[in-house]
Coordinates of C-alpha atoms and ligand atoms in Angstrom, one line a residue:
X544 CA 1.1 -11.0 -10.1
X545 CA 3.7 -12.0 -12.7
X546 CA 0.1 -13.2 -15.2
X547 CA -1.4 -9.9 -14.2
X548 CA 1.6 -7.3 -15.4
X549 CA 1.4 -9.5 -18.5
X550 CA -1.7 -8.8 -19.2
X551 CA -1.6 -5.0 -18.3
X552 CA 1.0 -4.6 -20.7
X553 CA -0.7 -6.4 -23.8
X554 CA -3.9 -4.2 -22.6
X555 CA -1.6 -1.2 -23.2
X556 CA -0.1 -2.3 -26.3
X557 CA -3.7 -2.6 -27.7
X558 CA -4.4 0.6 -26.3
X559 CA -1.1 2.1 -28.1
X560 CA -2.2 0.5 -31.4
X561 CA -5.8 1.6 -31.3
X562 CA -4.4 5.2 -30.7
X563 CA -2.3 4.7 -33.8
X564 CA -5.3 3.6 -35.5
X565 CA -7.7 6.0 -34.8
X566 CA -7.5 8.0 -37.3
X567 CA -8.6 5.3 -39.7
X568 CA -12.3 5.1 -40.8
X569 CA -13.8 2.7 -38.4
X570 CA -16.4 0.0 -39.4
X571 CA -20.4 1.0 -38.3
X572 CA -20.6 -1.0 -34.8
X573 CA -24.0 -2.8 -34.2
X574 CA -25.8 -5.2 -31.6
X575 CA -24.3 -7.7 -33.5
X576 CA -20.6 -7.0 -32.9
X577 CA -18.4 -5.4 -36.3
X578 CA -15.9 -6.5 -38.5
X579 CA -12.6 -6.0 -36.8
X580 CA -9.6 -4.7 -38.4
X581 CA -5.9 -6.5 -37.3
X582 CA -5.8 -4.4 -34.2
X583 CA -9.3 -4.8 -32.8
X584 CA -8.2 -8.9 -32.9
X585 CA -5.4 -8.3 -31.1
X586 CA -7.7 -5.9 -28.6
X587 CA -10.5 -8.7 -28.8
X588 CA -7.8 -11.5 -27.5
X589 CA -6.5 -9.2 -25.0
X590 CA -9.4 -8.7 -23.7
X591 CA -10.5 -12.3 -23.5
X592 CA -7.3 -13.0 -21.6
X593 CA -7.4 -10.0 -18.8
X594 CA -11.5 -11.1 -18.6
X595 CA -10.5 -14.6 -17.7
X596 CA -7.5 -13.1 -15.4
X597 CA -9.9 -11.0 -13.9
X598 CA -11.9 -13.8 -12.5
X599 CA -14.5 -14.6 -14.7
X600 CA -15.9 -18.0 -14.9
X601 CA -18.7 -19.3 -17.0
X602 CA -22.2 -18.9 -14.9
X603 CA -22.7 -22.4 -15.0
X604 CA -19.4 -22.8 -12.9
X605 CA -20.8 -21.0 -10.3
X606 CA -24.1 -23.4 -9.5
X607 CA -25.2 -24.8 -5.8
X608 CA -27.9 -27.0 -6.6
X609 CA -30.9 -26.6 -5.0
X610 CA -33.9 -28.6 -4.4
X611 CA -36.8 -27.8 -6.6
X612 CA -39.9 -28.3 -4.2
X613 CA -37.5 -26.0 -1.1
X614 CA -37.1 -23.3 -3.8
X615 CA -41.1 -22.9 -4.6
X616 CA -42.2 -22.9 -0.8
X617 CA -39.4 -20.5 -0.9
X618 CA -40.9 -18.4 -3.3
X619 CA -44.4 -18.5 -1.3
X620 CA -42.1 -17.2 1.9
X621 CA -40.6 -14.6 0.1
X622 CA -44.4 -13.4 -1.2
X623 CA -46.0 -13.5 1.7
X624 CA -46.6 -10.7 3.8
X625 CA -46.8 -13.0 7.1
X626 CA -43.2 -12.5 6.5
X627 CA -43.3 -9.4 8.8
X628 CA -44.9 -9.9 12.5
X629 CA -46.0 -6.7 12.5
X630 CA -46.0 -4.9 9.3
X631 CA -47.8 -6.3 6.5
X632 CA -44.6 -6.2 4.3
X633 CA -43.0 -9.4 2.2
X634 CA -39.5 -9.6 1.2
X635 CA -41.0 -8.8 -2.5
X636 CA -41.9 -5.7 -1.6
X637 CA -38.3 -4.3 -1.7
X638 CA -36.9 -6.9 -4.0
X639 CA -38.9 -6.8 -7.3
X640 CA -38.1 -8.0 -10.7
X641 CA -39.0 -4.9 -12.6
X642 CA -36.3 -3.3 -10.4
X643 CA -33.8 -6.0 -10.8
X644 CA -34.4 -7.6 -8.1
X645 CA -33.9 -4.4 -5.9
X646 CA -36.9 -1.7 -5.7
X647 CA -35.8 1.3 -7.8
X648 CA -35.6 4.1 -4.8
X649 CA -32.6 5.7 -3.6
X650 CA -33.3 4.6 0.3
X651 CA -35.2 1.8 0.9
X652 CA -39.0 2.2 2.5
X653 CA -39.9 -0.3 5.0
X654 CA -43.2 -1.1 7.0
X655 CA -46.3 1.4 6.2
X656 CA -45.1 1.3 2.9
X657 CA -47.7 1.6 -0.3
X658 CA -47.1 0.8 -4.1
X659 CA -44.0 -0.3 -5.9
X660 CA -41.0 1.8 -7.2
X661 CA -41.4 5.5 -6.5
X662 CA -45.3 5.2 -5.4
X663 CA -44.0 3.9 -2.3
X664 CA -41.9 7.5 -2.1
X665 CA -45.5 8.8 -1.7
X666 CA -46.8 6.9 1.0
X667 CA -45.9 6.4 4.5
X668 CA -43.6 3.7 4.9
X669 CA -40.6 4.0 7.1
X670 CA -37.1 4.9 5.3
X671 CA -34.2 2.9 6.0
X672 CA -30.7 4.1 5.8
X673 CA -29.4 2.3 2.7
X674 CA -30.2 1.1 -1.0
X675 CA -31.8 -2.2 -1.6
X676 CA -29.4 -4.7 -2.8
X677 CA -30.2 -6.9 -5.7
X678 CA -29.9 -10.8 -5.5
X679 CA -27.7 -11.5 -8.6
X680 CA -25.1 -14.2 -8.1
X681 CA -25.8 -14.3 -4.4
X682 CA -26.5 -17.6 -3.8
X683 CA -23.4 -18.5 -5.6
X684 CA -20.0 -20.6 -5.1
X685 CA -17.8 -18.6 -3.1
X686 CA -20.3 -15.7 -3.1
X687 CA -19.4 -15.0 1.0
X688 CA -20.2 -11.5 2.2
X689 CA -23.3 -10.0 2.5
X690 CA -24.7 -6.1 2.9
X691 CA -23.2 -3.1 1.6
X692 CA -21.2 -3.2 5.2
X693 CA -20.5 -6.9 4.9
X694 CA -22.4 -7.3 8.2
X695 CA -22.7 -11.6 7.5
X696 CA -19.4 -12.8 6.3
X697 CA -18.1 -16.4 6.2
X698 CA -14.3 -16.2 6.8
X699 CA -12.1 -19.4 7.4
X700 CA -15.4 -21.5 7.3
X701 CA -16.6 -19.2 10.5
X702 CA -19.9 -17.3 9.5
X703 CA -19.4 -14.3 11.2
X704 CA -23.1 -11.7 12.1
X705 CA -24.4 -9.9 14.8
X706 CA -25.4 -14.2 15.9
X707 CA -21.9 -14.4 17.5
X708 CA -20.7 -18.0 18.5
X709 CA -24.6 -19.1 18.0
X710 CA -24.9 -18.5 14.4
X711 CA -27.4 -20.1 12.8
X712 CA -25.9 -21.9 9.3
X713 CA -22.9 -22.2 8.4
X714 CA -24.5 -21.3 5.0
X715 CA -23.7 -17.0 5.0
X716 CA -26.4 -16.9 3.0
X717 CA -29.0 -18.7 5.4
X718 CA -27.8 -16.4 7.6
X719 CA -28.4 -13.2 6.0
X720 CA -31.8 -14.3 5.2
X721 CA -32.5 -14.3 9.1
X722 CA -31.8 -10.6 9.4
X723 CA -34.6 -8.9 7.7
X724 CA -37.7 -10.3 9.4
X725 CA -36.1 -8.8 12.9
X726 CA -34.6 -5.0 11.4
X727 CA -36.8 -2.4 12.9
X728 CA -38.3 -0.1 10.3
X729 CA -37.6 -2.7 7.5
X730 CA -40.1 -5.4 8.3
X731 CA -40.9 -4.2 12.2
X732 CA -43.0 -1.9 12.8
X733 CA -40.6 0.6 15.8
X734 CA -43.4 0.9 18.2
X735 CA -42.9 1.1 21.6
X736 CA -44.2 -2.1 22.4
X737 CA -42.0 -3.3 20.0
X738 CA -39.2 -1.5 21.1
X739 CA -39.8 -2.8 25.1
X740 CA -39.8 -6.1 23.8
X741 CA -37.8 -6.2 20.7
X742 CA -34.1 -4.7 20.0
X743 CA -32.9 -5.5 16.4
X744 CA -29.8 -6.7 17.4
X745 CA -30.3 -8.8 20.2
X746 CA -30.4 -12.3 19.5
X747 CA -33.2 -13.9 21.8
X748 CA -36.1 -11.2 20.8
X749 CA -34.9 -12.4 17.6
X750 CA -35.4 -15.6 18.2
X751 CA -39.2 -14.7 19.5
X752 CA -40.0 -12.8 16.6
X753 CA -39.3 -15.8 14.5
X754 CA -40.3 -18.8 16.1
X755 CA -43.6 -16.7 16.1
X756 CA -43.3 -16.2 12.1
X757 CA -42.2 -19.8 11.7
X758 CA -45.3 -21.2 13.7
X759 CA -47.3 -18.5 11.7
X760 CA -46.1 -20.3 8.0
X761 CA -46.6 -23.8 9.7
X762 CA -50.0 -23.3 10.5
X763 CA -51.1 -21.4 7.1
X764 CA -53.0 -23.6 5.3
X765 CA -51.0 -23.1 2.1
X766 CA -47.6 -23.3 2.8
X767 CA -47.7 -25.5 5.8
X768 CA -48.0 -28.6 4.1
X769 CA -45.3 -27.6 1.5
X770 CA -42.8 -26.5 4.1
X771 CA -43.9 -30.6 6.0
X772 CA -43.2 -32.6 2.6
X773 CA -40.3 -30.0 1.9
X774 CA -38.5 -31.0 4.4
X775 CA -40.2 -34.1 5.6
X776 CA -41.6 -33.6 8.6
X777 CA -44.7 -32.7 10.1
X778 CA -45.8 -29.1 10.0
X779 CA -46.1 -28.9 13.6
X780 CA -42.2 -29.3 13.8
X781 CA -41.2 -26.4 11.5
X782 CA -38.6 -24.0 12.8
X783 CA -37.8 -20.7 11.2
X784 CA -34.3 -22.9 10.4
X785 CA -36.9 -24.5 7.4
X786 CA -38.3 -20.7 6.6
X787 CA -34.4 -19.5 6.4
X788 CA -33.4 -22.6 4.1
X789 CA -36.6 -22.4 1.8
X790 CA -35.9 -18.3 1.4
X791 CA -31.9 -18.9 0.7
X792 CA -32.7 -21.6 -1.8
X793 CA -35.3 -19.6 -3.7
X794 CA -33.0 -16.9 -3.8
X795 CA -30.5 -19.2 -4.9
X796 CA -32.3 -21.0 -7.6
X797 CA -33.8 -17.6 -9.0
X798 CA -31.4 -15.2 -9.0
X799 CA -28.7 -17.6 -10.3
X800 CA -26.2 -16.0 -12.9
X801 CA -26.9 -16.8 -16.4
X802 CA -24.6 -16.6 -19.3
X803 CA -24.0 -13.0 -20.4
X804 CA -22.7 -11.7 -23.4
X805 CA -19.7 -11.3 -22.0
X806 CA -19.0 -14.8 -21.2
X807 CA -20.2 -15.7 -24.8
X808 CA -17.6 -13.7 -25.9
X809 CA -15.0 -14.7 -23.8
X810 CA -15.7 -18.6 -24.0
X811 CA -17.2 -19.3 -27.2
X812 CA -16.1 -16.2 -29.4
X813 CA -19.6 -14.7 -29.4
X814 CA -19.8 -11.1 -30.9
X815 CA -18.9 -7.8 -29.6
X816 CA -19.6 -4.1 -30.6
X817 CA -16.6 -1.6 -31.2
X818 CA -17.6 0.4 -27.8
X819 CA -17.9 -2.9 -25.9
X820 CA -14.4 -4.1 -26.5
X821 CA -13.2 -0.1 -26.1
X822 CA -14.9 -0.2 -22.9
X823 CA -13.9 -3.7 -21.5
X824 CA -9.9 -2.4 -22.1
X825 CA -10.6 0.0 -19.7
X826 CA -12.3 -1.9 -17.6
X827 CA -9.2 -4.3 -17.4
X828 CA -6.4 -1.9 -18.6
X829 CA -6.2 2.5 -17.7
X830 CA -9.9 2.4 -15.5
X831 CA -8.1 -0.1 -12.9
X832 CA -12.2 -1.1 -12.4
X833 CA -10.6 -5.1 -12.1
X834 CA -8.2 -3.7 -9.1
X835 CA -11.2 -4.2 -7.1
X836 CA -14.5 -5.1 -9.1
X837 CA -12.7 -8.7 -9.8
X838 CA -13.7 -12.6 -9.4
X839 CA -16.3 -14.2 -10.6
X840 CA -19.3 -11.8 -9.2
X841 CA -17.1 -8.6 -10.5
X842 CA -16.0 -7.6 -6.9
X843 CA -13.3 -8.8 -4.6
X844 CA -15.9 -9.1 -1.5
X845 CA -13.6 -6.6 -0.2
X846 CA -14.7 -3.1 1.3
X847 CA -13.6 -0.2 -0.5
X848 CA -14.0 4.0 0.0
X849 CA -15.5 5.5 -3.4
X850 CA -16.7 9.2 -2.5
X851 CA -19.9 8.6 -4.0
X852 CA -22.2 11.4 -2.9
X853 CA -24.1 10.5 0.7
X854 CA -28.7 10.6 0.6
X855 CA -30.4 10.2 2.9
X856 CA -29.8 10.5 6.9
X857 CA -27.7 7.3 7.0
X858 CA -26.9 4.3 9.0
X859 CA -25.0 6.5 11.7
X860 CA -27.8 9.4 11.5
X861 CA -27.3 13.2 10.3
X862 CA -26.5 12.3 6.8
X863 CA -23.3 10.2 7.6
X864 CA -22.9 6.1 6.8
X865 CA -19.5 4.6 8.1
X866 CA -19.9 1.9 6.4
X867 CA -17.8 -0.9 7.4
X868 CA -17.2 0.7 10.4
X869 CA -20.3 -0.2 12.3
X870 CA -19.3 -3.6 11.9
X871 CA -15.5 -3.5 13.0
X872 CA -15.1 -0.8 14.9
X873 CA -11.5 -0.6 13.6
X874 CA -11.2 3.2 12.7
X875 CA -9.4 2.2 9.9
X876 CA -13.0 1.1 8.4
X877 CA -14.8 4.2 8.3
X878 CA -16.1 4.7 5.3
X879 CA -15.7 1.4 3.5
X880 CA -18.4 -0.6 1.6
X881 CA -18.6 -3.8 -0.1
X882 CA -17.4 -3.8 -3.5
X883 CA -21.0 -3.6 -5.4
X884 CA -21.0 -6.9 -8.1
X885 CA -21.9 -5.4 -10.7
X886 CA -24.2 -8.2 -13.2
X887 CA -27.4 -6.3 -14.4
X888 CA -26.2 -3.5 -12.9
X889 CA -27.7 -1.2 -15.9
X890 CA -30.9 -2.9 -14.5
X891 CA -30.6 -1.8 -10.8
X892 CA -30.3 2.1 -10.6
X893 CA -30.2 4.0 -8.5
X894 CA -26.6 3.4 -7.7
X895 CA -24.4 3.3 -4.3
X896 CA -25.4 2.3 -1.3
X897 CA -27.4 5.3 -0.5
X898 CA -28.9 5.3 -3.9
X899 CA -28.0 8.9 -4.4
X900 CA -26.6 8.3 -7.6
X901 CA -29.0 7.6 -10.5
X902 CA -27.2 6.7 -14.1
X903 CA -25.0 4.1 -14.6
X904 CA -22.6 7.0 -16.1
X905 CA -22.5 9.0 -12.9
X906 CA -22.0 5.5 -10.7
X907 CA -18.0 5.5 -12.8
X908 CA -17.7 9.2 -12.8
X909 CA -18.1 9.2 -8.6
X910 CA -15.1 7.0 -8.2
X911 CA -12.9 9.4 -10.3
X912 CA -14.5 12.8 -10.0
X913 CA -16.7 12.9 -6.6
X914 CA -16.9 16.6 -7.0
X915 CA -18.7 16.9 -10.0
X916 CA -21.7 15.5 -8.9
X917 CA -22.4 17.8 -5.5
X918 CA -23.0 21.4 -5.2
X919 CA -20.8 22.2 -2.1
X920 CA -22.3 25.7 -2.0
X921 CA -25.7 24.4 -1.3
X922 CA -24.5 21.6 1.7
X923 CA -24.2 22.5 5.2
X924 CA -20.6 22.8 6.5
X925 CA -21.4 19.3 8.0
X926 CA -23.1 17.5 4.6
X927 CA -18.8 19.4 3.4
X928 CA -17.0 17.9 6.8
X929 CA -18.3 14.6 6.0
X930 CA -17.5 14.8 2.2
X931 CA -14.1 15.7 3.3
X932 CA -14.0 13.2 5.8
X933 CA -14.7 10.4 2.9
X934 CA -12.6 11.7 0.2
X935 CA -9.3 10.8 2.2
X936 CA -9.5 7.0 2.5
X937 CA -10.9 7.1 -1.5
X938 CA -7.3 9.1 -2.2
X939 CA -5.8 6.4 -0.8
X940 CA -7.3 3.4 -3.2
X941 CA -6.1 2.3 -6.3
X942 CA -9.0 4.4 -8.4
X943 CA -9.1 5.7 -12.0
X944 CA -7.5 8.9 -12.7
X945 CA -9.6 11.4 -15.0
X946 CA -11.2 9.1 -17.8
X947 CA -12.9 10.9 -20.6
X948 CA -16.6 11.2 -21.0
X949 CA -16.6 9.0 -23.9
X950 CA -14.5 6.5 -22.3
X951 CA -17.3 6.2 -19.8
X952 CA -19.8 5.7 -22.3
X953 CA -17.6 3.1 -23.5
X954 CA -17.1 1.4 -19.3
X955 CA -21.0 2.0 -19.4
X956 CA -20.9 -0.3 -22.8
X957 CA -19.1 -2.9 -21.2
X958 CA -20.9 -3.2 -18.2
X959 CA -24.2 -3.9 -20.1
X960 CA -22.5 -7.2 -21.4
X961 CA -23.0 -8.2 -18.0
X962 CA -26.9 -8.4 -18.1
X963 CA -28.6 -11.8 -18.3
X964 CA -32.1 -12.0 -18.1
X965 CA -33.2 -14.9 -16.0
X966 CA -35.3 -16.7 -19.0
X967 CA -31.8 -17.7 -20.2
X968 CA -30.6 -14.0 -22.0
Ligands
HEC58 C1 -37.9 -2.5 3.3 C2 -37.3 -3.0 2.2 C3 -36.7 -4.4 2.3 C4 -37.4 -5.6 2.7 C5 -38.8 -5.7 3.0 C6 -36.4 -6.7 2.5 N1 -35.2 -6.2 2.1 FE1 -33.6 -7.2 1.7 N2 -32.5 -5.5 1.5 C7 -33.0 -4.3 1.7 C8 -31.9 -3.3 1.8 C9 -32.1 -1.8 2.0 C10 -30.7 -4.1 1.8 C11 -29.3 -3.5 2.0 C12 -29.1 -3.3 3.5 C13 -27.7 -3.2 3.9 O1 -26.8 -3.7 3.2 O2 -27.4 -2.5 4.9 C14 -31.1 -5.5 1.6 C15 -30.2 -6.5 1.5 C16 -30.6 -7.9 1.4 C17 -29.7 -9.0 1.3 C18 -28.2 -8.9 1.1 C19 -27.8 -8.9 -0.4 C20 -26.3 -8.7 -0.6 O3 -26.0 -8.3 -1.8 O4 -25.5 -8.9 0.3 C21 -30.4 -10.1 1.3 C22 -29.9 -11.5 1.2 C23 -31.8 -9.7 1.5 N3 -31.9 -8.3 1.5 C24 -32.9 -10.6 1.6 C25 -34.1 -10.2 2.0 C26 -35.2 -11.2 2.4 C27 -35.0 -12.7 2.4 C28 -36.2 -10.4 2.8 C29 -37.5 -10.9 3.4 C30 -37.4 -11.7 4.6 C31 -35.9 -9.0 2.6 N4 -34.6 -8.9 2.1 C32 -36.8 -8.0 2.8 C33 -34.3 -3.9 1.7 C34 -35.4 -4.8 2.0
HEC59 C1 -10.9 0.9 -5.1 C2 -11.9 -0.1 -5.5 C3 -12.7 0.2 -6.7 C4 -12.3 0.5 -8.0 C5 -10.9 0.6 -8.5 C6 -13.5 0.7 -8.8 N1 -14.6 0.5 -8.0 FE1 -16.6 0.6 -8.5 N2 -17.2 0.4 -6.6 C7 -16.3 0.1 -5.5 C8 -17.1 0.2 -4.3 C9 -16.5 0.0 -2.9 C10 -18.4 0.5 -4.7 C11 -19.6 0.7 -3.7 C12 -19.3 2.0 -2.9 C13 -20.5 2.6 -2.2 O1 -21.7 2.3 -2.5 O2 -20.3 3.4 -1.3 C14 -18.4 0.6 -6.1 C15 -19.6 0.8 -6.9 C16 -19.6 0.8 -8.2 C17 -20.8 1.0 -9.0 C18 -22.2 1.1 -8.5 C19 -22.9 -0.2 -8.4 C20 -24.1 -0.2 -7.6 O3 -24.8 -1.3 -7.6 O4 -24.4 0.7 -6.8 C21 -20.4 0.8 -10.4 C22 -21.3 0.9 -11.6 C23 -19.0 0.7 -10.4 N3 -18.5 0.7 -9.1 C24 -18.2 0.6 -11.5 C25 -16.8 0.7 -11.6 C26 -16.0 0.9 -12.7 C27 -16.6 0.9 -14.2 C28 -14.7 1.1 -12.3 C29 -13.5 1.4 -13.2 C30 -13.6 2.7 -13.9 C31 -14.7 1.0 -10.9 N4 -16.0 0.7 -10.4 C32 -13.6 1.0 -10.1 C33 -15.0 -0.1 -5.6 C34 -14.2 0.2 -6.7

């Protein structure tokens, strides 16, 4: 705590100083960083220290290896529609690189489906509750909790999910990857048949589901052999235990963090642009965003209430999403979400985890200023009830007070020193 007031206060010395300063012609900012005056070093080493406070460790730190013939069957998995036992749909579908790895639409569209991005909007697919997560950092060290609800989370070594005392891995990440093929409306088709035989939570149609899928990728005359010498045995013996490995360590492998500009800075005194710094003593200092977007991934893993506006009819139906809630079932949750990391996040609009928020700009404003971005005239008294209900556990977290609209040009500055791209930056 003691490190942390330090640093606060040299954040707000630098702040004091730059507000003496500001009067003074300031040097053109570029790409390529500017040519401080004695201030902005004083800002810039500030800034290196709360960053390194703050959690942030160099990408490479962060590495699990994986093994490189697991990852590409993994990749095969993840690509191939067999993936869904009913729905001609492949992880891919929703998790795209042109999207950042999520699939550019404010609710996600599941089985019936058409077209990437917005085309799918136009077809028939089913719509889930929530906004597709990207993959960045995921398979990381120490990268724990999963979904926006944290609904796979590894807590004193115990991987906790809707598996119970038979989970799966003891890898939350193998474990996450399990969930998909078996979510009705996501890759299930919800047919009556389907809903007979198959509930999404319940463990042993589950387990039918994807022993069916795993004899289905043993027998395929493509992957079958790579899944055998993958993992050494003979095809016949592949269990959807091999399918969940080889998808967690693609994931793994390719979504990996990369050094950002940010780190350059930070570590090896790479440049930075006038805005940028401006921006990252916010971030660190007056916006409070390292209160909870903190660690190495930018967020504590920790499940927050931001009033971000609700799309969609959400995960409890009529418009409303309680968020951690459904997991716990401690009142106390209603209403909270994961912390969204936030690398490439200028890549993975639209924002919040009903998507209903589409710039980056509008993403900070919601955690300070909820109001400006609904009309309350045009809701229903229940779209108002349920704003009202979300806006008292936000008044109760440590948010930003009223930033200006150039400061959050400046956060929205910052934040873009956290994209990589994954051919190395
Ligand atoms: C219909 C679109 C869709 C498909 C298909 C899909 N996903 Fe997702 N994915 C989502 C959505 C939506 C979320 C967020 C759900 C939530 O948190 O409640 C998500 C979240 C995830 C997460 C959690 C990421 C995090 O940050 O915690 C993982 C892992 C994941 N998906 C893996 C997969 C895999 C593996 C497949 C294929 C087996 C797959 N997904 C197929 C839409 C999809
Ligand atoms: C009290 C904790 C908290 C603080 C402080 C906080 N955030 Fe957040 N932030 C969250 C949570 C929780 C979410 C996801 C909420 C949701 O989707 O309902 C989020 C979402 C976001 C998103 C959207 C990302 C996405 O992928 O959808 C951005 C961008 C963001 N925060 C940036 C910031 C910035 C910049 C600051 C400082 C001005 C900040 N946050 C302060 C908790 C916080």
């Amino acid at each position: 705590m003691k490190s942390v007031s330090r640093v606060i206060l040299l954040l707000a010395a630098a702040a004091f100083l730059t507000a003496l300063t500001s009067s003074c012609d300031r040097p053109e900012t570029s790409r390529t960083g500017f040519s401080p005056v004695a201030t902005d070093t004083m800002r810039m080493a500030a800034l290196r220290q709360a960053a390194i406070q703050g959690g942030l460790r160099r990408a490479a730190a962060l590495e699990i290896p994986t093994d490189p013939e697991r990852v590409a069957v993994g990749r095969l998995i993840f690509e191939s529609r067999a993936m869904s036992i009913n729905g001609e749909i492949s992880c891919r579908d929703c998790h795209l690189d042109k999207f950042g790895s999520a699939d550019g639409l404010p609710n996600a569209i599941g089985v019936g489906g058409e077209g990437e991005g917005r085309e799918r909007m136009e077809s028939d697919g089913r719509i889930l509750p929530r906004n597709a997560l990207p993959f960045w950092g995921r398979g990381g060290k120490g990268f724990d909790t999963f979904f926006w609800d944290g609904k796979v989370q590894k807590k004193d070594d115990v991987v906790a999910s809707q598996y119970g005392e038979h989970s799966p891995s003891d890898d939350p990440l193998v474990v996450a990857v399990h969930l998909p093929s078996v979510e009705l409306r996501e890759m299930v088709e919800d047919t009556i048949e389907i809903r007979e035989t198959v509930v999404s939570e319940d463990v042993g149609a589950a387990n039918t589901i994807q022993s069916e899928l795993a004899k289905r990728f043993a027998s395929d005359t493509d992957i079958g052999p790579l899944l055998g010498s993958a993992y050494d045995r003979d095809a016949s013996k592949i269990s959807f235990a091999e399918i969940a490995d080889a998808l967690a360590q693609f994931i793994r492998h390719e979504f990996r963090l990369r050094p950002t500009r940010l780190e350059r800075f930070v570590f090896d005194r790479g440049p930075i642009t006038e805005a940028e710094l401006a921006g990252g003593v916010l971030f660190y200092g007056r916006g409070r965003c390292v209160s909870c977007h903190n660690g190495p991934y930018f967020s504590d893993l920790d499940f927050h209430a931001v009033a971000f506006p609700q799309a969609g009819f959400g995960k409890n139906g009529f418009g409303i999403d309680e968020g951690r809630y459904n997991v716990t079932l401690d009142p106390r949750d209603r209403f909270l979400f994961r912390t969204a990391p936030l690398h490439n996040v200028t890549q993975t609009a639209p924002y919040s985890h009903s998507g209903s928020i589409t710039s980056l700009k509008d993403a900070i404003i919601a955690h300070f200023d909820p109001l400006r971005l609904v009309d309350t005239n045009s809701m229903d008294v229940r779209q108002r009830s349920d704003l009202y209900a979300r806006l008292g556990p936000a008044a109760l977290e440590p948010l930003p007070t009223a930033l200006r609209d150039e400061e959050v040009d400046q956060l929205v500055a910052f934040l873009a020193m956290l994209e990589f791209s994954s051919d190395g930056n």
